[in-house]
Short mmCIF file of C-alpha atoms and ligand atoms in Angstrom, two decimals:
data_model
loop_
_atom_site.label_atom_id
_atom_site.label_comp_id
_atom_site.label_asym_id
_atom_site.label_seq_id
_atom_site.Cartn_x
_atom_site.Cartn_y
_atom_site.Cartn_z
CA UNK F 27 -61.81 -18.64 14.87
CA UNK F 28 -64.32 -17.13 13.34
CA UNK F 29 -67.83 -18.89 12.99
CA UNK F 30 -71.02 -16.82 11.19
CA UNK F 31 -73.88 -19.08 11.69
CA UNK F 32 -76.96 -17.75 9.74
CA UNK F 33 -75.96 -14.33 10.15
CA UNK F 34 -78.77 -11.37 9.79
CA UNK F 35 -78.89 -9.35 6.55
CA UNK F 36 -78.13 -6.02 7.50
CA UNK F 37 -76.75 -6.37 11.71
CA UNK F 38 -72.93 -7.51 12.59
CA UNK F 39 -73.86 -10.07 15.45
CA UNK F 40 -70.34 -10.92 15.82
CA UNK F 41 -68.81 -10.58 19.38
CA UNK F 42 -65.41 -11.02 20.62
CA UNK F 43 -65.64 -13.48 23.75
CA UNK F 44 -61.88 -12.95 25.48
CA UNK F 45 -60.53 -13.46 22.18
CA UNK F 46 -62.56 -16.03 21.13
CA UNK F 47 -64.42 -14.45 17.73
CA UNK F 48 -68.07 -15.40 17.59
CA UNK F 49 -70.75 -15.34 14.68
CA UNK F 50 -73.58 -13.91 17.23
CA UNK F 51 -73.82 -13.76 20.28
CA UNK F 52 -75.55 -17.05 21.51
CA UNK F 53 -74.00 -20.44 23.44
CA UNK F 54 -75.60 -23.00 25.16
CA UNK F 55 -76.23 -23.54 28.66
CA UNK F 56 -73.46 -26.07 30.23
CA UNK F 57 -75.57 -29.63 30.11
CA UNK F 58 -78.74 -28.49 28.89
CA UNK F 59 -77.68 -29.68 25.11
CA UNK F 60 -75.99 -32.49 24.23
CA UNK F 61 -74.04 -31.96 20.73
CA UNK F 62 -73.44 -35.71 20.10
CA UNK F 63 -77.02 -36.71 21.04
CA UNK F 64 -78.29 -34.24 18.39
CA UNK F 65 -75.88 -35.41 15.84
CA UNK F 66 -77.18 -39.17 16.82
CA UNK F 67 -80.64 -38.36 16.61
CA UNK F 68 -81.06 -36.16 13.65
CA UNK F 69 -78.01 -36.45 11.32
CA UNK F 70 -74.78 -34.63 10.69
CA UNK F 71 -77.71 -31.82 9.64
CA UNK F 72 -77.42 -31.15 13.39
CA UNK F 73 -73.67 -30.01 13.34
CA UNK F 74 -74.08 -28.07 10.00
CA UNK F 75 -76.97 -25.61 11.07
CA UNK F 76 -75.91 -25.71 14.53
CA UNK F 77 -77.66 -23.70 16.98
CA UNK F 78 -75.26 -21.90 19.05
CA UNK F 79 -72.05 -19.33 18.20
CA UNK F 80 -69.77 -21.87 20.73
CA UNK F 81 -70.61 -24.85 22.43
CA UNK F 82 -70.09 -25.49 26.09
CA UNK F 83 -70.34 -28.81 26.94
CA UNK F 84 -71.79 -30.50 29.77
CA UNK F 85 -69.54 -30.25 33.33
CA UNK F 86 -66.96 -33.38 33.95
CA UNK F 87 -64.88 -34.31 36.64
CA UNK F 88 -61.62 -35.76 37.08
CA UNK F 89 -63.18 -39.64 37.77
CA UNK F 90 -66.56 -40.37 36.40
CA UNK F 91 -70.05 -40.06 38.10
CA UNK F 92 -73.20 -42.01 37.85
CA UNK F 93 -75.58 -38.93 39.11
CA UNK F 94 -78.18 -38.91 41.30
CA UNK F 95 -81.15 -41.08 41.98
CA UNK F 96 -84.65 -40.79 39.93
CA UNK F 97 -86.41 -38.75 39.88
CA UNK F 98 -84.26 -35.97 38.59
CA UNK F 99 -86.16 -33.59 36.78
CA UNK F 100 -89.76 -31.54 38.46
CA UNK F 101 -91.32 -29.06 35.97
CA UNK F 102 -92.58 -25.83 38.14
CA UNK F 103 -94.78 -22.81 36.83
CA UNK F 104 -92.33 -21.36 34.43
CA UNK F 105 -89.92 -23.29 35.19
CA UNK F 106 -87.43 -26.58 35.90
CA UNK F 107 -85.86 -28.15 39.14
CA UNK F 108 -83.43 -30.39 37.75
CA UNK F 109 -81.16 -32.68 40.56
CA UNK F 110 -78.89 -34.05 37.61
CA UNK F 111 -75.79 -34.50 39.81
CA UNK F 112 -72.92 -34.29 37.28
CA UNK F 113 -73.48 -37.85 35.90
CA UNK F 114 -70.01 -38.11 33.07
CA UNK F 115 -67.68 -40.37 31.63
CA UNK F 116 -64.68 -38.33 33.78
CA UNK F 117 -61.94 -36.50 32.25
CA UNK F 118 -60.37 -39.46 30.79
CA UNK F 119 -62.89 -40.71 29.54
CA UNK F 120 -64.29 -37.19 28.05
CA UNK F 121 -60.77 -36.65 26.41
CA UNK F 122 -60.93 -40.37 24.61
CA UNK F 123 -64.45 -40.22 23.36
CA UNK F 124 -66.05 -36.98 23.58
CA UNK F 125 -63.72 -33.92 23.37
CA UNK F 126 -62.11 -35.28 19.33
CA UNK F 127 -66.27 -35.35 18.37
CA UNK F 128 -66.73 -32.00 19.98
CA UNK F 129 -63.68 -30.75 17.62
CA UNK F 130 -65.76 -31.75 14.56
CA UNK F 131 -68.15 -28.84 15.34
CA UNK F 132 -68.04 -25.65 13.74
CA UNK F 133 -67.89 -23.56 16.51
CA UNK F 134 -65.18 -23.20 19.60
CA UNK F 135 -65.90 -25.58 22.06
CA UNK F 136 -65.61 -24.25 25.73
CA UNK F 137 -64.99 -27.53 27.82
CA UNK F 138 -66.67 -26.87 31.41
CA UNK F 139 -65.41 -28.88 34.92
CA UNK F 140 -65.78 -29.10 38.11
CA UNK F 141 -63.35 -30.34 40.80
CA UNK F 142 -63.80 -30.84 44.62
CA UNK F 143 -60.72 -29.54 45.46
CA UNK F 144 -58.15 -26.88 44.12
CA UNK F 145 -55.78 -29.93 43.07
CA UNK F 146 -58.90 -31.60 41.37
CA UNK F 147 -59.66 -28.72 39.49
CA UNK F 148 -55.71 -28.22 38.47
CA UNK F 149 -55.69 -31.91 36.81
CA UNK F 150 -58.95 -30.87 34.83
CA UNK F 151 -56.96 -28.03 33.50
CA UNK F 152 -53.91 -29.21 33.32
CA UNK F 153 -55.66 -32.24 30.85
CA UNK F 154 -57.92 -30.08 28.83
CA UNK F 155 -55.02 -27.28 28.46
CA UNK F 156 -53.07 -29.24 25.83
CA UNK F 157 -56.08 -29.86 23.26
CA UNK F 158 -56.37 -28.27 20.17
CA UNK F 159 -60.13 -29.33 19.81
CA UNK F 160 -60.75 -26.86 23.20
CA UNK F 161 -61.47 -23.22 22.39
CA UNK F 162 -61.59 -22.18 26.22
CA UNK F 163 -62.72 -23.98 29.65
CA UNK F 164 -65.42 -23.32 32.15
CA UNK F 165 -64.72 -23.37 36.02
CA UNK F 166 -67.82 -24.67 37.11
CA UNK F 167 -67.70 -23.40 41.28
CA UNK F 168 -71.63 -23.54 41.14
CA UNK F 169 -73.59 -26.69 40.68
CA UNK F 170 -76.34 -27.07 43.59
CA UNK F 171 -76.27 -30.82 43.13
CA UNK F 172 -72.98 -32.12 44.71
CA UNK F 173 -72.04 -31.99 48.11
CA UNK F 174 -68.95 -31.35 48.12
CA UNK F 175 -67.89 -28.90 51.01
CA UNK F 176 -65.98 -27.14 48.61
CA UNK F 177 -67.10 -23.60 48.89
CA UNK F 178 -65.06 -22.22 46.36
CA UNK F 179 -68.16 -20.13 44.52
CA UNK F 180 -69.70 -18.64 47.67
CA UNK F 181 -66.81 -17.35 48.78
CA UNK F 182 -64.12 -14.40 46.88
CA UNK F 183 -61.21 -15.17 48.47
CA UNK F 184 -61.65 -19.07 47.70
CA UNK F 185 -62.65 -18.00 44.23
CA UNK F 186 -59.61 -15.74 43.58
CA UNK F 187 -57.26 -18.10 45.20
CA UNK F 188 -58.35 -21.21 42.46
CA UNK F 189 -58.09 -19.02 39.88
CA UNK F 190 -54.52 -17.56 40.62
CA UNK F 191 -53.69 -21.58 41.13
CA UNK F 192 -55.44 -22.46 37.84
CA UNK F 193 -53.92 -19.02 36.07
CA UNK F 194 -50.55 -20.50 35.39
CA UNK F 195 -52.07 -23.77 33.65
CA UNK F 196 -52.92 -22.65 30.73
CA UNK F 197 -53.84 -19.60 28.81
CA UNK F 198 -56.49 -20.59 27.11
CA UNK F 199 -59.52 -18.44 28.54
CA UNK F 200 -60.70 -19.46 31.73
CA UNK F 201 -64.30 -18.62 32.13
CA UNK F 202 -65.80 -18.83 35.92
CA UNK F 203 -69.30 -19.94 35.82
CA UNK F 204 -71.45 -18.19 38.98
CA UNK F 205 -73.66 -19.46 41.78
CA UNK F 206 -76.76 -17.44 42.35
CA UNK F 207 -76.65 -18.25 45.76
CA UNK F 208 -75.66 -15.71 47.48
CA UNK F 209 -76.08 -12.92 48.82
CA UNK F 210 -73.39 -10.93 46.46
CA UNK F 211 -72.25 -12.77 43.30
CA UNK F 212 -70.54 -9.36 42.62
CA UNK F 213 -67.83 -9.41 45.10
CA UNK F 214 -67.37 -13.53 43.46
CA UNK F 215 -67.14 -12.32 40.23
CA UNK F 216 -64.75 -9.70 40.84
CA UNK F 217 -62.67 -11.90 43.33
CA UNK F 218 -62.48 -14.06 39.59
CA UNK F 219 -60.83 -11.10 37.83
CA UNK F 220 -58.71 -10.59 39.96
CA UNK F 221 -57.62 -14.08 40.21
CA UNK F 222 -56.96 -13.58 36.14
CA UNK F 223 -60.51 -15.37 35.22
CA UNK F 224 -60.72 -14.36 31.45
CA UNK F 225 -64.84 -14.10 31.67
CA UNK F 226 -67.51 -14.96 33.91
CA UNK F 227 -70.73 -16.86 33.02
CA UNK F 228 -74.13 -16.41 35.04
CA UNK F 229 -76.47 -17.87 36.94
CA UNK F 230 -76.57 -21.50 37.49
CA UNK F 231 -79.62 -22.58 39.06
CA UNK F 232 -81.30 -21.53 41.92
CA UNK F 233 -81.05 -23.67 45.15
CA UNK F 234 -84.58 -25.50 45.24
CA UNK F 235 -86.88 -28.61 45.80
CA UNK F 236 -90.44 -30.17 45.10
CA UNK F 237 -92.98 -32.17 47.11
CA UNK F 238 -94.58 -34.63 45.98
CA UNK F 239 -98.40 -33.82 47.37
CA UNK F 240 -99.20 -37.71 47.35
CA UNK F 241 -96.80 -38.98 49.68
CA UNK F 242 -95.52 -35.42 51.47
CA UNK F 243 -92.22 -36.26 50.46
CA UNK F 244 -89.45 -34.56 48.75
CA UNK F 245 -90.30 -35.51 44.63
CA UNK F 246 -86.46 -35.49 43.17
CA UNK F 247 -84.62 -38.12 44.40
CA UNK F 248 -81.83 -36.29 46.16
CA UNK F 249 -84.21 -34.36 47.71
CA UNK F 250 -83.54 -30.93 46.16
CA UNK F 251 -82.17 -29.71 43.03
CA UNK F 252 -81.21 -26.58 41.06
CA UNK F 253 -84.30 -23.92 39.08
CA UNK F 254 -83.80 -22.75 35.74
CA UNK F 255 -86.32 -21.09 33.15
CA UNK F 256 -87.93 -18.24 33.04
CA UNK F 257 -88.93 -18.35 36.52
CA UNK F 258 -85.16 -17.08 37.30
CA UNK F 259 -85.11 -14.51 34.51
CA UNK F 260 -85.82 -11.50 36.35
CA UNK F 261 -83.21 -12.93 39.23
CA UNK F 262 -80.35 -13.08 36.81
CA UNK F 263 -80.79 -10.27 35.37
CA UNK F 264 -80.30 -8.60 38.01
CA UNK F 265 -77.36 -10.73 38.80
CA UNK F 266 -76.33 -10.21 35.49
CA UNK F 267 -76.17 -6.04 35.75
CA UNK F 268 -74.32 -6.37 39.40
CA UNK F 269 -72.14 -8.70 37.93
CA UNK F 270 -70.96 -6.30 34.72
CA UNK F 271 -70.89 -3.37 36.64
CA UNK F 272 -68.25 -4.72 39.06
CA UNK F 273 -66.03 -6.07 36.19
CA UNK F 274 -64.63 -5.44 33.03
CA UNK F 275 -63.93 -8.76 31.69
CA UNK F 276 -66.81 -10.19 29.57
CA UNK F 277 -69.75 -11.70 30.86
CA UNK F 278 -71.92 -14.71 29.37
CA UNK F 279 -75.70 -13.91 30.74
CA UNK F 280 -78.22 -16.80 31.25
CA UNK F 281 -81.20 -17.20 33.21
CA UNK F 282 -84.62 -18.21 31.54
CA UNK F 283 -83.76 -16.79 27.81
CA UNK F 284 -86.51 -18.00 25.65
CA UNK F 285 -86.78 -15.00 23.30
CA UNK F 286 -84.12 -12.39 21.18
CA UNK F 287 -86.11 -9.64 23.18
CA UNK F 288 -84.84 -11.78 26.35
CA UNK F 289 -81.75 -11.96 25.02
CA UNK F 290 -81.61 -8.47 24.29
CA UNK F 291 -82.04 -7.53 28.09
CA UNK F 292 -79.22 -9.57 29.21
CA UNK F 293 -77.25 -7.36 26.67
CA UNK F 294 -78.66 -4.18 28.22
CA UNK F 295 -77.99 -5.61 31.44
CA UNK F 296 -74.14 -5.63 30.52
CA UNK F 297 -73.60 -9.01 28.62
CA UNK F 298 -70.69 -9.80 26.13
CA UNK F 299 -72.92 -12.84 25.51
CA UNK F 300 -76.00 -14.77 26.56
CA UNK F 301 -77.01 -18.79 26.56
CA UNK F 302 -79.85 -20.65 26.17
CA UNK F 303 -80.68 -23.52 28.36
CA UNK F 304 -83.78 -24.70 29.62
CA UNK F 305 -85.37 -23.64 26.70
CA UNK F 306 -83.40 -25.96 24.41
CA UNK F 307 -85.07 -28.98 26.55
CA UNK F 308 -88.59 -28.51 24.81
CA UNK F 309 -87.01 -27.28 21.49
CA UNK F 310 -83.55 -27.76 20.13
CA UNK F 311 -83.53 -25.17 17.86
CA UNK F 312 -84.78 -22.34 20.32
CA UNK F 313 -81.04 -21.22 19.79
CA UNK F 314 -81.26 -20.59 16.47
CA UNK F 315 -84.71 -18.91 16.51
CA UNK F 316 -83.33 -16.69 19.84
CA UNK F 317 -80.22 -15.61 17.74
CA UNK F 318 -82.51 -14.56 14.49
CA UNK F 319 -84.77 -12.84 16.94
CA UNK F 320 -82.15 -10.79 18.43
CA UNK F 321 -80.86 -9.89 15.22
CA UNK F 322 -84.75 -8.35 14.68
CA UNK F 323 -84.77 -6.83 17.55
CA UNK F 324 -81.23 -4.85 17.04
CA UNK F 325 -82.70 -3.76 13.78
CA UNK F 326 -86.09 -2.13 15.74
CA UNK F 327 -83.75 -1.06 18.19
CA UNK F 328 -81.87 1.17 15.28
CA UNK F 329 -79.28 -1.25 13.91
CA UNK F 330 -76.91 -0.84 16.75
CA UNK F 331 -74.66 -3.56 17.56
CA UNK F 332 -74.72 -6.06 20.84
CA UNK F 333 -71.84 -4.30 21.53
CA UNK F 334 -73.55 -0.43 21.40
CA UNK F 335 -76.25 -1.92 23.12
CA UNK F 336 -74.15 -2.70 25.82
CA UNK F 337 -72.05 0.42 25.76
CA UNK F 338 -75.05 2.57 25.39
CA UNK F 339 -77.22 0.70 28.23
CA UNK F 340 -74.22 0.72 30.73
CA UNK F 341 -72.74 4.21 30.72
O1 RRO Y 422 -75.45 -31.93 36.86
C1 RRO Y 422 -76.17 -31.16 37.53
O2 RRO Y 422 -76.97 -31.57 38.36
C2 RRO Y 422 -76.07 -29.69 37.41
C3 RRO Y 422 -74.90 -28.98 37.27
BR1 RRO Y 422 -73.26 -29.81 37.05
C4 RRO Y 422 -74.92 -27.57 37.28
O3 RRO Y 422 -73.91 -26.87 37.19
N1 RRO Y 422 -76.12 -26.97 37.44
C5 RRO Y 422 -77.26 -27.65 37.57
O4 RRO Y 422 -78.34 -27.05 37.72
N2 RRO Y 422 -77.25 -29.03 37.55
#
């Protein structure tokens, strides 16, 4: 599918995502937009100029999840500390109401999920895998805000054995989606590959927590939480450059974008693709304006492509 949202004069911003054919180069964040909201809020508008070149949506599991207990959100210099804790409806219940919306949009939707065991994760797949209205799916093996035991993310032979369990599901692209934390995400994301992930996506947020200076006391309610924003950027871009130069299947760069020229890094640094997240909180159309920007900035940088960039930055 091909989608060309607002496309630059004179630069081809299209990218080829493990076969998924973008307009530009520019997704969301998993959970830090919500399509349906927008479309609620400020009209089927929303949709039409949508923001991003594919949509991920926010992480389910296989039974839903309230989340975690107020407050979940601490704002830090440059930054966010979100403890969200995977509040959703639960794959049934994402199937019934959410996914036949998302397939209204007009871009792929990538459907991220996150089990707590390798059987979990299989009926995620194994439900999603059959739906038209699903472009792709995200293994989410990195949220900070569940205790699960399941070390599947911090570890490359758990990684690689999920995804040669999950490989057989479907083919559909399976995109693994990266902790930062630890000490090599490199050795994870190639443990992915060879496991037959499709793409990896990176960083989630950094392991963190707040105190509140009146009482002493840890500030989120589940006492720590996960840092995004530009605070991380210089982190996952370095993340991001390990990352690419230890695979060759795509990789979907995120960490603190708030500008094209941030954008444009991550595509230095070796990314296919980049997302916006914590950004979108304070302005719902940073998206758009990040994806125009880049386009300006490829045409300073000589009209090359995201794809020269890359090439030209990485050899
Ligand atoms: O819901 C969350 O708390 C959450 C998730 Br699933 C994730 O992957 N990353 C994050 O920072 N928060």
């Amino acid at each position: 599918m091909t989608t060309n949202q607002h496309p630059a004069p004179s630069i081809d911003l299209s990218v080829d995502l493990c076969g998924m054919r973008l307009g530009h180069p520019v997704l969301n964040g998993s959970g830090t937009f919500d399509a349906i909201a927008a479309r609620r809020a400020f009209g089927p508008q929303a949709w039409e100029r949508f923001p991003f070149s594919a949509f991920v949506s926010k992480t389910i599991t296989p039974r839903p999840r309230a989340g975690n207990p107020p407050p979940r959100l601490f704002e830090t210099p440059a930054g966010m500390i979100n403890s969200i804790g995977l509040p959703n409806k639960g794959l049934d219940g994402f199937l019934a109401d959410d996914l036949p919306a998302l397939g209204e949009l007009p871009v792929p939707v990538i459907v991220s999920v996150m089990g707590e065991s390798h059987a979990e994760f299989r009926r995620l797949v194994e439900g999603v895998a059959p739906c038209d209205e699903a472009a792709g799916v995200e293994l989410n093996v990195s949220c900070p805000n569940v205790d699960s035991g399941l070390i599947v993310g911090e570890e490359p032979g758990e990684t690689r054995s999920l995804l040669s369990d999950l490989r057989p599901v479907t083919d559909k692209p399976l995109i693994v989606k990266l902790t930062p934390n630890v000490a090599d995400p490199a050795s994870v994301a190639a443990a992915a590959e060879q496991g037959g992930a499709d793409a990896v996506s990176l960083i989630n947020t950094l392991k963190a927590m707040a105190i509140d200076p009146a009482t002493l006391r840890p500030w989120l309610g589940a006492g720590r939480g996960g840092l995004s924003g530009p605070a991380v950027r210089a982190i996952a871009l370095e993340q991001v450059r390990s990352v690419a130069s230890a695979v060759g299947i795509p990789v979907v760069g995120m960490g603190g974008i708030e500008s094209g020229t941030d954008a444009l890094e991550f595509v230095a640094a070796g990314a296919t693709a980049v997302a916006v997240g914590t950004a979108s909180f304070r302005d719902p159309l940073a998206g758009e304006r990040v994806r125009a920007e880049l386009a300006a900035a490829l045409e300073r940088a000589g009209g090359k492509t995201p794809a020269e960039i890359r090439a030209g930055a990485m050899a």
